[in-house]
Short mmCIF file of C-alpha atoms and ligand atoms in Angstrom, two decimals:
data_model
loop_
_atom_site.label_atom_id
_atom_site.label_comp_id
_atom_site.label_asym_id
_atom_site.label_seq_id
_atom_site.Cartn_x
_atom_site.Cartn_y
_atom_site.Cartn_z
CA MET A 1 0.00 0.00 0.00
CA PRO A 2 1.30 3.50 -0.76
CA ASN A 3 2.44 5.46 2.30
CA LEU A 4 4.47 8.53 3.21
CA LEU A 5 7.77 6.65 2.90
CA THR A 6 7.18 5.65 -0.71
CA LYS A 7 5.29 8.71 -1.88
CA GLY A 8 6.14 9.58 -5.47
CA ILE A 9 7.67 6.23 -6.40
CA ASP A 10 6.09 3.36 -8.24
CA THR A 11 5.44 0.47 -5.89
CA GLU A 12 2.84 -0.79 -8.39
CA ASN A 13 0.55 -0.93 -5.40
CA MET A 14 2.48 -3.95 -4.29
CA PRO A 15 2.13 -5.96 -2.23
CA ASP A 16 -1.66 -6.49 -2.15
CA LYS A 17 -3.38 -6.39 1.21
CA ASN A 18 -2.41 -10.00 1.92
CA GLY A 19 1.24 -9.30 1.21
CA PHE A 20 1.46 -10.82 -2.27
CA PHE A 21 3.65 -9.64 -5.12
CA GLY A 22 1.95 -11.62 -7.87
CA GLU A 23 2.09 -15.17 -6.58
CA PHE A 24 5.06 -14.52 -4.26
CA GLY A 25 5.22 -13.43 -0.63
CA GLY A 26 2.16 -13.76 1.58
CA SER A 27 2.23 -14.96 5.15
CA TYR A 28 2.61 -18.68 5.77
CA VAL A 29 3.00 -18.78 9.53
CA PRO A 30 1.74 -20.96 12.40
CA GLU A 31 -1.70 -19.94 13.63
CA ALA A 32 -0.24 -18.46 16.80
CA LEU A 33 1.78 -16.01 14.74
CA GLU A 34 -1.03 -14.96 12.39
CA LYS A 35 -2.54 -12.51 14.84
CA VAL A 36 0.88 -11.14 15.74
CA MET A 37 1.73 -10.48 12.09
CA GLU A 38 -1.63 -8.78 11.54
CA GLU A 39 -0.92 -6.53 14.49
CA VAL A 40 2.49 -5.55 13.09
CA SER A 41 0.93 -5.01 9.69
CA SER A 42 -1.84 -2.69 10.83
CA ALA A 43 0.55 -0.78 13.10
CA TYR A 44 2.88 -0.34 10.14
CA ASP A 45 0.06 0.92 7.88
CA ARG A 46 -0.90 3.48 10.50
CA ILE A 47 2.60 4.61 11.46
CA SER A 48 3.94 4.81 7.89
CA ASN A 49 1.20 7.37 7.19
CA ASP A 50 1.90 9.38 10.32
CA PRO A 51 3.84 12.59 9.50
CA SER A 52 5.44 12.71 12.96
CA PHE A 53 6.95 9.22 12.46
CA ILE A 54 8.28 10.20 9.04
CA LYS A 55 9.76 13.38 10.52
CA GLU A 56 11.50 11.51 13.34
CA LEU A 57 12.93 8.90 10.98
CA LYS A 58 14.09 11.56 8.52
CA GLU A 59 15.86 13.46 11.27
CA LEU A 60 17.66 10.32 12.42
CA ASN A 61 18.58 9.46 8.84
CA GLU A 62 20.16 12.88 8.46
CA THR A 63 21.78 13.55 11.81
CA TYR A 64 22.61 10.01 12.93
CA THR A 65 23.17 7.89 9.83
CA GLY A 66 24.54 10.75 7.74
CA ARG A 67 22.02 10.74 4.89
CA PRO A 68 21.82 11.54 2.10
CA SER A 69 24.75 9.33 1.18
CA PRO A 70 26.57 10.82 -1.81
CA ILE A 71 26.75 9.60 -5.39
CA TYR A 72 30.37 9.32 -6.44
CA HIS A 73 31.66 9.17 -10.02
CA ALA A 74 34.37 6.49 -10.06
CA LYS A 75 36.43 8.15 -12.77
CA ARG A 76 39.64 6.16 -12.55
CA LEU A 77 37.84 2.84 -12.53
CA SER A 78 35.62 3.94 -15.43
CA GLU A 79 38.63 5.09 -17.40
CA ALA A 80 40.51 1.87 -16.79
CA VAL A 81 37.53 -0.17 -17.95
CA GLY A 82 37.17 2.05 -20.99
CA GLY A 83 33.41 1.80 -21.38
CA ALA A 84 30.40 3.30 -19.62
CA GLU A 85 30.88 5.68 -16.70
CA ILE A 86 30.44 4.03 -13.28
CA TYR A 87 28.79 5.85 -10.37
CA LEU A 88 28.57 4.59 -6.80
CA LYS A 89 25.78 5.20 -4.30
CA ARG A 90 27.82 5.38 -1.13
CA GLU A 91 25.84 3.38 1.44
CA ASP A 92 29.23 2.33 2.80
CA LEU A 93 29.51 5.81 4.32
CA ASN A 94 26.47 5.33 6.57
CA HIS A 95 26.98 5.05 10.32
CA THR A 96 27.81 1.35 10.99
CA GLY A 97 29.09 1.04 7.43
CA ALA A 98 26.23 -0.40 5.39
CA HIS A 99 22.64 0.01 4.26
CA LYS A 100 21.25 -2.19 7.07
CA ILE A 101 21.01 0.76 9.46
CA ASN A 102 18.25 2.19 7.20
CA HIS A 103 15.77 -0.54 8.05
CA ALA A 104 17.09 -1.15 11.57
CA LEU A 105 16.23 2.45 12.55
CA GLY A 106 12.80 2.14 10.95
CA GLU A 107 12.01 -1.16 12.63
CA VAL A 108 13.14 -0.09 16.09
CA LEU A 109 11.30 3.22 15.79
CA LEU A 110 8.18 1.26 14.85
CA ALA A 111 8.73 -1.06 17.83
CA LYS A 112 8.92 1.93 20.14
CA ARG A 113 5.72 3.44 18.76
CA MET A 114 3.99 0.10 19.22
CA GLY A 115 4.99 0.16 22.89
CA LYS A 116 7.36 -2.82 22.63
CA LYS A 117 10.07 -3.26 25.24
CA LYS A 118 12.42 -5.47 23.34
CA VAL A 119 13.54 -6.13 19.77
CA ILE A 120 14.85 -9.55 18.79
CA ALA A 121 16.43 -10.95 15.67
CA GLU A 122 18.61 -13.68 14.31
CA THR A 123 21.94 -12.93 12.74
CA GLY A 124 24.38 -14.97 10.66
CA ALA A 125 27.57 -13.02 10.15
CA GLY A 126 26.43 -10.46 12.70
CA GLN A 127 25.81 -7.50 10.36
CA HIS A 128 22.06 -7.34 10.96
CA GLY A 129 22.63 -7.96 14.67
CA VAL A 130 25.03 -5.02 14.92
CA ALA A 131 22.70 -2.67 13.01
CA LEU A 132 19.76 -3.63 15.21
CA ALA A 133 21.80 -3.40 18.43
CA THR A 134 22.87 0.09 17.33
CA ALA A 135 19.30 1.26 16.72
CA ALA A 136 18.14 -0.33 20.00
CA ALA A 137 20.89 1.47 21.94
CA LEU A 138 19.96 4.74 20.29
CA LEU A 139 16.25 4.41 21.03
CA GLY A 140 16.55 2.78 24.47
CA LEU A 141 15.04 -0.66 23.82
CA ASP A 142 16.35 -4.04 24.95
CA CYS A 143 17.81 -6.18 22.21
CA ASP A 144 18.31 -9.98 22.06
CA ILE A 145 20.23 -11.41 19.14
CA TYR A 146 20.04 -15.15 18.41
CA MET A 147 23.13 -16.50 16.76
CA GLY A 148 24.27 -20.03 15.94
CA ALA A 149 27.06 -21.10 18.32
CA VAL A 150 29.25 -21.82 15.29
CA ASP A 151 28.76 -18.25 14.04
CA VAL A 152 29.37 -16.79 17.51
CA LYS A 153 32.87 -18.31 17.36
CA LYS A 154 33.49 -17.30 13.75
CA GLU A 155 32.30 -13.72 13.98
CA ALA A 156 33.99 -12.60 17.20
CA PRO A 157 34.36 -8.87 16.34
CA ASN A 158 30.64 -8.48 15.58
CA VAL A 159 29.73 -10.40 18.76
CA SER A 160 31.88 -7.93 20.71
CA ARG A 161 30.25 -4.98 18.93
CA MET A 162 26.76 -6.20 19.83
CA LYS A 163 27.77 -6.74 23.46
CA ILE A 164 29.41 -3.32 23.73
CA LEU A 165 26.21 -1.80 22.33
CA GLY A 166 24.26 -3.47 25.13
CA ALA A 167 22.60 -6.31 23.24
CA LYS A 168 22.32 -9.82 24.62
CA VAL A 169 23.85 -12.36 22.24
CA ILE A 170 22.21 -15.75 22.69
CA PRO A 171 24.21 -18.66 21.20
CA VAL A 172 21.99 -21.34 19.65
CA THR A 173 23.36 -24.88 19.95
CA GLU A 174 20.49 -26.82 18.33
CA GLY A 175 20.84 -28.45 14.90
CA THR A 176 23.84 -27.29 12.93
CA ALA A 177 24.16 -24.26 15.27
CA THR A 178 24.05 -21.81 12.36
CA LEU A 179 21.65 -19.26 10.87
CA LYS A 180 18.64 -21.52 10.26
CA ASP A 181 18.67 -22.73 13.87
CA ALA A 182 19.01 -19.14 15.07
CA VAL A 183 15.85 -18.22 13.08
CA ASP A 184 13.94 -21.07 14.75
CA ALA A 185 15.13 -20.09 18.23
CA ALA A 186 14.26 -16.43 17.70
CA PHE A 187 10.76 -17.26 16.45
CA LYS A 188 10.23 -19.51 19.47
CA ALA A 189 11.21 -16.68 21.80
CA TYR A 190 8.93 -14.32 19.91
CA LEU A 191 5.92 -16.61 20.36
CA GLU A 192 6.51 -16.70 24.11
CA ASP A 193 5.94 -12.96 24.55
CA PRO A 194 4.59 -11.23 21.42
CA VAL A 195 3.11 -8.44 23.52
CA ASN A 196 6.41 -7.01 24.71
CA ILE A 197 8.67 -8.22 21.92
CA ILE A 198 8.93 -7.58 18.20
CA TYR A 199 10.93 -9.64 15.74
CA CYS A 200 12.93 -7.44 13.37
CA ILE A 201 13.77 -9.20 10.10
CA GLY A 202 17.02 -8.18 8.40
CA SER A 203 16.03 -8.14 4.72
CA VAL A 204 13.04 -8.01 2.35
CA VAL A 205 12.10 -11.57 3.33
CA GLY A 206 9.84 -13.35 5.81
CA PRO A 207 6.06 -13.13 6.19
CA HIS A 208 4.02 -10.02 5.33
CA PRO A 209 4.52 -7.15 6.21
CA PHE A 210 8.32 -7.49 6.41
CA PRO A 211 9.17 -7.55 2.69
CA GLU A 212 7.10 -4.40 2.23
CA MET A 213 8.28 -2.67 5.38
CA VAL A 214 11.99 -3.29 4.87
CA ARG A 215 11.68 -2.23 1.21
CA ASP A 216 9.98 1.01 2.24
CA PHE A 217 12.67 1.82 4.81
CA GLN A 218 15.36 1.11 2.21
CA SER A 219 13.61 3.02 -0.60
CA VAL A 220 15.37 6.16 0.63
CA ILE A 221 18.42 4.85 -1.29
CA GLY A 222 16.69 4.91 -4.67
CA ILE A 223 14.74 8.11 -4.03
CA GLU A 224 17.96 9.96 -3.17
CA ALA A 225 19.99 8.35 -5.95
CA ARG A 226 17.47 9.21 -8.66
CA GLU A 227 17.43 12.87 -7.62
CA GLN A 228 21.21 12.99 -7.25
CA MET A 229 21.82 11.55 -10.71
CA LEU A 230 19.39 14.00 -12.29
CA LYS A 231 21.00 16.89 -10.46
CA ALA A 232 24.63 15.96 -11.09
CA GLU A 233 24.37 14.53 -14.61
CA GLY A 234 21.08 15.92 -15.87
CA THR A 235 19.97 12.43 -16.83
CA LEU A 236 19.01 9.08 -15.36
CA PRO A 237 21.52 6.22 -15.51
CA ASP A 238 21.20 3.74 -18.38
CA ALA A 239 21.53 0.88 -15.92
CA ILE A 240 21.47 0.32 -12.18
CA VAL A 241 23.14 -2.57 -10.37
CA ALA A 242 22.93 -4.02 -6.83
CA CYS A 243 23.89 -7.26 -5.12
CA VAL A 244 21.10 -9.54 -3.93
CA GLY A 245 21.23 -11.64 -0.78
CA GLY A 246 17.72 -11.43 0.66
CA GLY A 247 17.46 -8.37 -1.53
CA SER A 248 17.01 -5.31 0.71
CA ASN A 249 19.71 -2.97 -0.61
CA ALA A 250 18.68 -3.91 -4.16
CA MET A 251 14.96 -3.30 -3.56
CA GLY A 252 15.89 -0.01 -1.90
CA LEU A 253 17.65 1.16 -5.03
CA PHE A 254 15.35 -0.46 -7.61
CA SER A 255 12.02 0.74 -6.23
CA ALA A 256 12.57 4.34 -7.33
CA PHE A 257 13.44 3.28 -10.91
CA LEU A 258 10.83 0.61 -11.71
CA ASP A 259 8.74 3.13 -13.61
CA ASP A 260 11.70 4.39 -15.67
CA LYS A 261 11.39 1.91 -18.49
CA ASP A 262 14.63 3.09 -20.14
CA VAL A 263 16.65 2.22 -17.06
CA ALA A 264 17.89 -1.38 -17.22
CA ILE A 265 18.03 -3.06 -13.82
CA TYR A 266 20.44 -5.79 -12.70
CA GLY A 267 20.36 -7.83 -9.50
CA VAL A 268 23.62 -9.69 -8.85
CA GLU A 269 23.53 -13.02 -7.03
CA PRO A 270 26.55 -14.90 -5.67
CA ALA A 271 27.80 -17.66 -7.99
CA GLY A 272 30.28 -18.73 -5.28
CA LYS A 273 32.78 -21.23 -6.62
CA GLY A 274 30.74 -21.56 -9.82
CA LEU A 275 27.09 -22.38 -10.53
CA GLU A 276 28.08 -25.85 -11.75
CA THR A 277 29.77 -26.72 -8.44
CA GLY A 278 26.67 -26.45 -6.28
CA MET A 279 28.70 -24.11 -4.02
CA HIS A 280 26.74 -20.90 -4.59
CA ALA A 281 23.64 -19.02 -3.42
CA ALA A 282 22.09 -18.05 -6.77
CA SER A 283 18.46 -18.52 -5.69
CA MET A 284 16.92 -17.00 -8.80
CA GLU A 285 18.94 -19.00 -11.28
CA LYS A 286 19.06 -22.31 -9.44
CA GLY A 287 16.07 -22.14 -7.10
CA LYS A 288 12.52 -23.47 -7.36
CA LYS A 289 9.26 -22.01 -6.08
CA GLY A 290 8.23 -22.92 -2.58
CA ILE A 291 7.54 -21.69 0.95
CA LEU A 292 10.56 -20.65 3.01
CA HIS A 293 10.56 -18.83 6.36
CA GLY A 294 6.88 -17.88 6.06
CA PHE A 295 6.75 -16.60 2.46
CA LYS A 296 6.66 -17.88 -1.11
CA CYS A 297 9.77 -17.35 -3.22
CA TYR A 298 12.37 -19.05 -5.36
CA PHE A 299 14.78 -20.92 -3.11
CA ILE A 300 17.49 -23.53 -3.38
CA GLN A 301 15.92 -26.78 -2.22
CA ASP A 302 16.11 -30.57 -2.33
CA GLU A 303 13.41 -32.84 -3.85
CA LYS A 304 11.41 -32.67 -0.62
CA GLY A 305 11.32 -28.88 -0.68
CA GLU A 306 13.78 -28.51 2.21
CA PRO A 307 16.27 -25.63 1.86
CA LEU A 308 19.75 -26.81 0.92
CA PRO A 309 22.94 -25.38 2.40
CA VAL A 310 24.20 -22.47 0.29
CA TYR A 311 27.57 -20.79 0.01
CA SER A 312 29.14 -17.45 -0.88
CA ILE A 313 32.42 -15.74 -0.04
CA ALA A 314 30.19 -12.87 1.15
CA SER A 315 28.32 -14.03 4.24
CA GLY A 316 25.62 -11.37 3.69
CA LEU A 317 24.64 -13.02 0.39
CA ASP A 318 24.59 -16.51 1.81
CA TYR A 319 20.78 -17.07 1.91
CA PRO A 320 18.89 -19.90 0.13
CA GLY A 321 15.91 -17.71 -0.83
CA VAL A 322 15.23 -14.25 -2.16
CA GLY A 323 12.65 -11.56 -1.42
CA PRO A 324 9.18 -12.01 -2.99
CA GLN A 325 9.20 -8.75 -4.96
CA HIS A 326 12.44 -9.80 -6.62
CA CYS A 327 10.78 -13.09 -7.66
CA TYR A 328 7.92 -11.12 -9.16
CA LEU A 329 10.25 -8.66 -10.95
CA HIS A 330 12.18 -11.64 -12.29
CA ASP A 331 9.06 -13.29 -13.70
CA ILE A 332 7.76 -10.13 -15.38
CA GLN A 333 11.31 -9.57 -16.69
CA ARG A 334 11.63 -6.06 -15.31
CA VAL A 335 14.87 -6.94 -13.53
CA ASN A 336 17.69 -9.08 -14.93
CA TYR A 337 19.21 -11.45 -12.40
CA VAL A 338 22.82 -12.35 -13.06
CA SER A 339 25.63 -13.84 -10.99
CA ILE A 340 29.27 -13.22 -10.10
CA THR A 341 31.75 -15.73 -8.67
CA ASP A 342 33.82 -15.36 -5.51
CA ARG A 343 36.91 -14.76 -7.56
CA GLU A 344 35.34 -12.06 -9.70
CA ALA A 345 34.11 -10.37 -6.53
CA VAL A 346 37.60 -10.40 -5.02
CA GLU A 347 39.01 -8.89 -8.21
CA ALA A 348 36.52 -6.04 -7.94
CA PHE A 349 37.32 -5.71 -4.23
CA TYR A 350 40.96 -5.04 -5.07
CA ALA A 351 40.20 -2.96 -8.15
CA LEU A 352 38.00 -0.50 -6.28
CA SER A 353 40.45 -0.35 -3.37
CA ARG A 354 43.44 0.31 -5.62
CA MET A 355 41.81 2.61 -8.17
CA GLU A 356 39.46 4.65 -6.02
CA GLY A 357 40.65 4.25 -2.43
CA ILE A 358 37.38 2.62 -1.46
CA ILE A 359 37.46 -0.82 0.18
CA PRO A 360 34.05 -2.32 -0.60
CA ALA A 361 32.25 -5.08 1.32
CA LEU A 362 32.60 -8.44 -0.43
CA GLU A 363 28.81 -8.36 -0.91
CA SER A 364 29.00 -5.01 -2.72
CA SER A 365 32.04 -6.23 -4.68
CA HIS A 366 29.66 -8.56 -6.56
CA ALA A 367 27.74 -5.52 -7.83
CA VAL A 368 30.93 -3.65 -8.72
CA SER A 369 32.27 -6.65 -10.61
CA TYR A 370 29.11 -6.99 -12.69
CA ALA A 371 29.08 -3.23 -13.35
CA VAL A 372 32.59 -3.52 -14.82
CA LYS A 373 31.43 -6.25 -17.23
CA LEU A 374 28.36 -4.23 -18.13
CA ALA A 375 30.38 -1.03 -18.63
CA LYS A 376 32.44 -2.78 -21.30
CA LYS A 377 29.29 -4.06 -22.99
CA LEU A 378 27.37 -0.77 -22.93
CA GLY A 379 30.36 1.27 -24.07
CA LYS A 380 31.26 4.94 -23.89
CA GLY A 381 28.70 7.63 -23.24
CA LYS A 382 26.50 5.36 -21.08
CA LYS A 383 26.10 5.60 -17.31
CA ILE A 384 25.84 2.86 -14.71
CA LEU A 385 24.82 3.41 -11.10
CA VAL A 386 25.98 0.80 -8.57
CA ASN A 387 24.73 0.49 -5.03
CA LEU A 388 27.82 0.22 -2.85
CA SER A 389 25.89 -1.44 -0.03
CA GLY A 390 28.68 -1.48 2.54
CA ARG A 391 32.32 -1.02 3.37
CA GLY A 392 34.86 -3.81 3.44
CA ASP A 393 36.58 -3.30 6.80
CA LYS A 394 34.89 -6.45 8.08
CA ASP A 395 36.44 -8.46 5.23
CA ILE A 396 40.06 -7.32 5.24
CA ASP A 397 41.56 -10.10 7.38
CA PHE A 398 39.75 -12.78 5.41
CA VAL A 399 40.86 -11.39 2.06
CA MET A 400 44.48 -10.94 3.11
CA GLU A 401 44.61 -14.47 4.46
CA ASN A 402 42.97 -16.15 1.48
CA TYR A 403 43.75 -13.85 -1.44
CA PRO A 404 47.05 -12.15 -0.58
CA LEU A 405 48.64 -9.68 -2.96
CA SER A 406 51.72 -8.85 -0.96
CA ASP A 407 54.04 -8.26 -3.91
CA TYR A 408 51.54 -6.32 -5.93
CA GLU A 409 52.33 -2.74 -6.96
CA PRO A 410 49.37 -0.42 -7.37
CA GLU A 411 51.20 1.43 -10.17
CA ASP A 412 50.66 -1.61 -12.39
CA VAL A 413 46.94 -1.06 -12.16
CA ILE A 414 47.22 2.42 -13.56
CA LYS A 415 49.69 1.41 -16.23
CA ASP A 416 48.06 -1.77 -17.41
CA GLY A 417 44.39 -1.02 -16.94
CA TYR A 418 41.68 -3.21 -15.61
CA ASP A 419 42.00 -6.22 -17.91
CA GLU A 420 45.66 -6.62 -17.10
CA PHE A 421 44.85 -6.04 -13.48
CA LEU A 422 42.33 -8.86 -13.46
CA THR A 423 44.77 -11.21 -15.15
CA HIS A 424 47.44 -10.11 -12.74
CA ILE A 425 45.23 -10.78 -9.76
CA SER A 426 44.14 -14.15 -11.10
CA THR A 427 47.73 -15.29 -11.38
CA LYS A 428 48.60 -13.96 -7.93
CA VAL A 429 45.70 -15.52 -6.10
CA SER A 430 47.42 -18.24 -4.15
CA SER A 431 44.60 -20.35 -2.81
CA PRO A 432 41.21 -20.17 -4.42
CA LEU A 433 38.57 -20.98 -1.82
C1 LIG B 501 23.65 -7.89 4.55
C2 LIG B 501 24.35 -7.24 3.44
C3 LIG B 501 23.96 -7.43 2.09
C4 LIG B 501 22.87 -8.40 1.68
O1 LIG B 501 21.59 -8.12 2.15
P1 LIG B 501 20.44 -7.60 1.18
O2 LIG B 501 19.23 -7.73 2.02
O3 LIG B 501 20.43 -8.48 -0.03
O4 LIG B 501 20.75 -6.20 0.81
C5 LIG B 501 24.62 -6.72 1.11
N1 LIG B 501 25.64 -5.89 1.40
C6 LIG B 501 26.04 -5.69 2.67
C7 LIG B 501 27.16 -4.74 2.90
C8 LIG B 501 25.42 -6.35 3.73
O5 LIG B 501 25.83 -6.14 4.99
#
């Protein structure tokens, strides 16, 4: 439903009142949760049309997160590629270093208005947990984060961040002690006290109204970017590109451009070690329709319809399913879904670092890598806008350990250009994952 957050952009009146984007989405939850979801949904409809809520969120976006995030013309990278001009929407400059703060602030503000005492969520790599813990600290709510015991060990810096911010990190030891088990544990806790607690989902996934709500909170990215491009360049981009895990940063960018039929849209999924290896998380390309985590979408599954383990070098893209609006946009062919391997993402990670002084998140590196391919294809005079969803500080140790470039001289990049650079990197990569 249209509201004050999405005023002026084309949401195609989606989802419908039951949360469907075409055949995708909806709310497939246990009976006990149905009433709870309806309560969240009607509170969201009310609050998203309340000017005082919009004002409060806008103020926080500006004074706390640092919005609007700039659009940056990556001139050296564009020149090295020798094709279309590449522009970056700098979500990496947000407080906490990624786009997730956009929906975390919205969700926690909503929780506060609903009179909730506590926000809870699951987290895998800890990025959503940190964003939510930040918003909860800011707005004075308790915060419990459920995390697989395996992930608690693996993601020590984010566990420390959450604890410093005052959140309780609850290790989940059931099952494989990873993300899926954390989701189950968090939902169980939610059902025990839905009056005082609200579950805050970390992407445009889950039962209605979360795909809509998270999209709306993220739509600020596209609304700003569209205006900024028009102002700086006097024209819209020819193409826009974003990485797709659950799909929130991508929906945030895409939603302002859906109506601009001349703007080509690309969602980039993780091809991991290669689509043929089974070690990937390309839900759109390799998934089938089914119900996952309370909503209908394409997801990677076995013959019985159970989600299969998925893999990506970027832990934020490592999800078997994909948001329902993406599934719809895929089927009506408004958005092209493509994929990028781990290695291609690492190449872009280094390229952007060396040519622009911007270390991108490995998630965002997938979008940058595809934009480079597309820039060559589109050629000179065209413009591509990439959503740089987050910064890569969290990934530096991992990259240095697994993809070291110790003897590499940045001057070679400038001299040889991007193609040479990619070849150079490929030969220097010592241990492919
Ligand atoms: C979590 C994360 C993503 C993936 O989530 P989406 O919901 O698909 O946007 C992408 N980039 C960064 C930096 C992230 O932290």
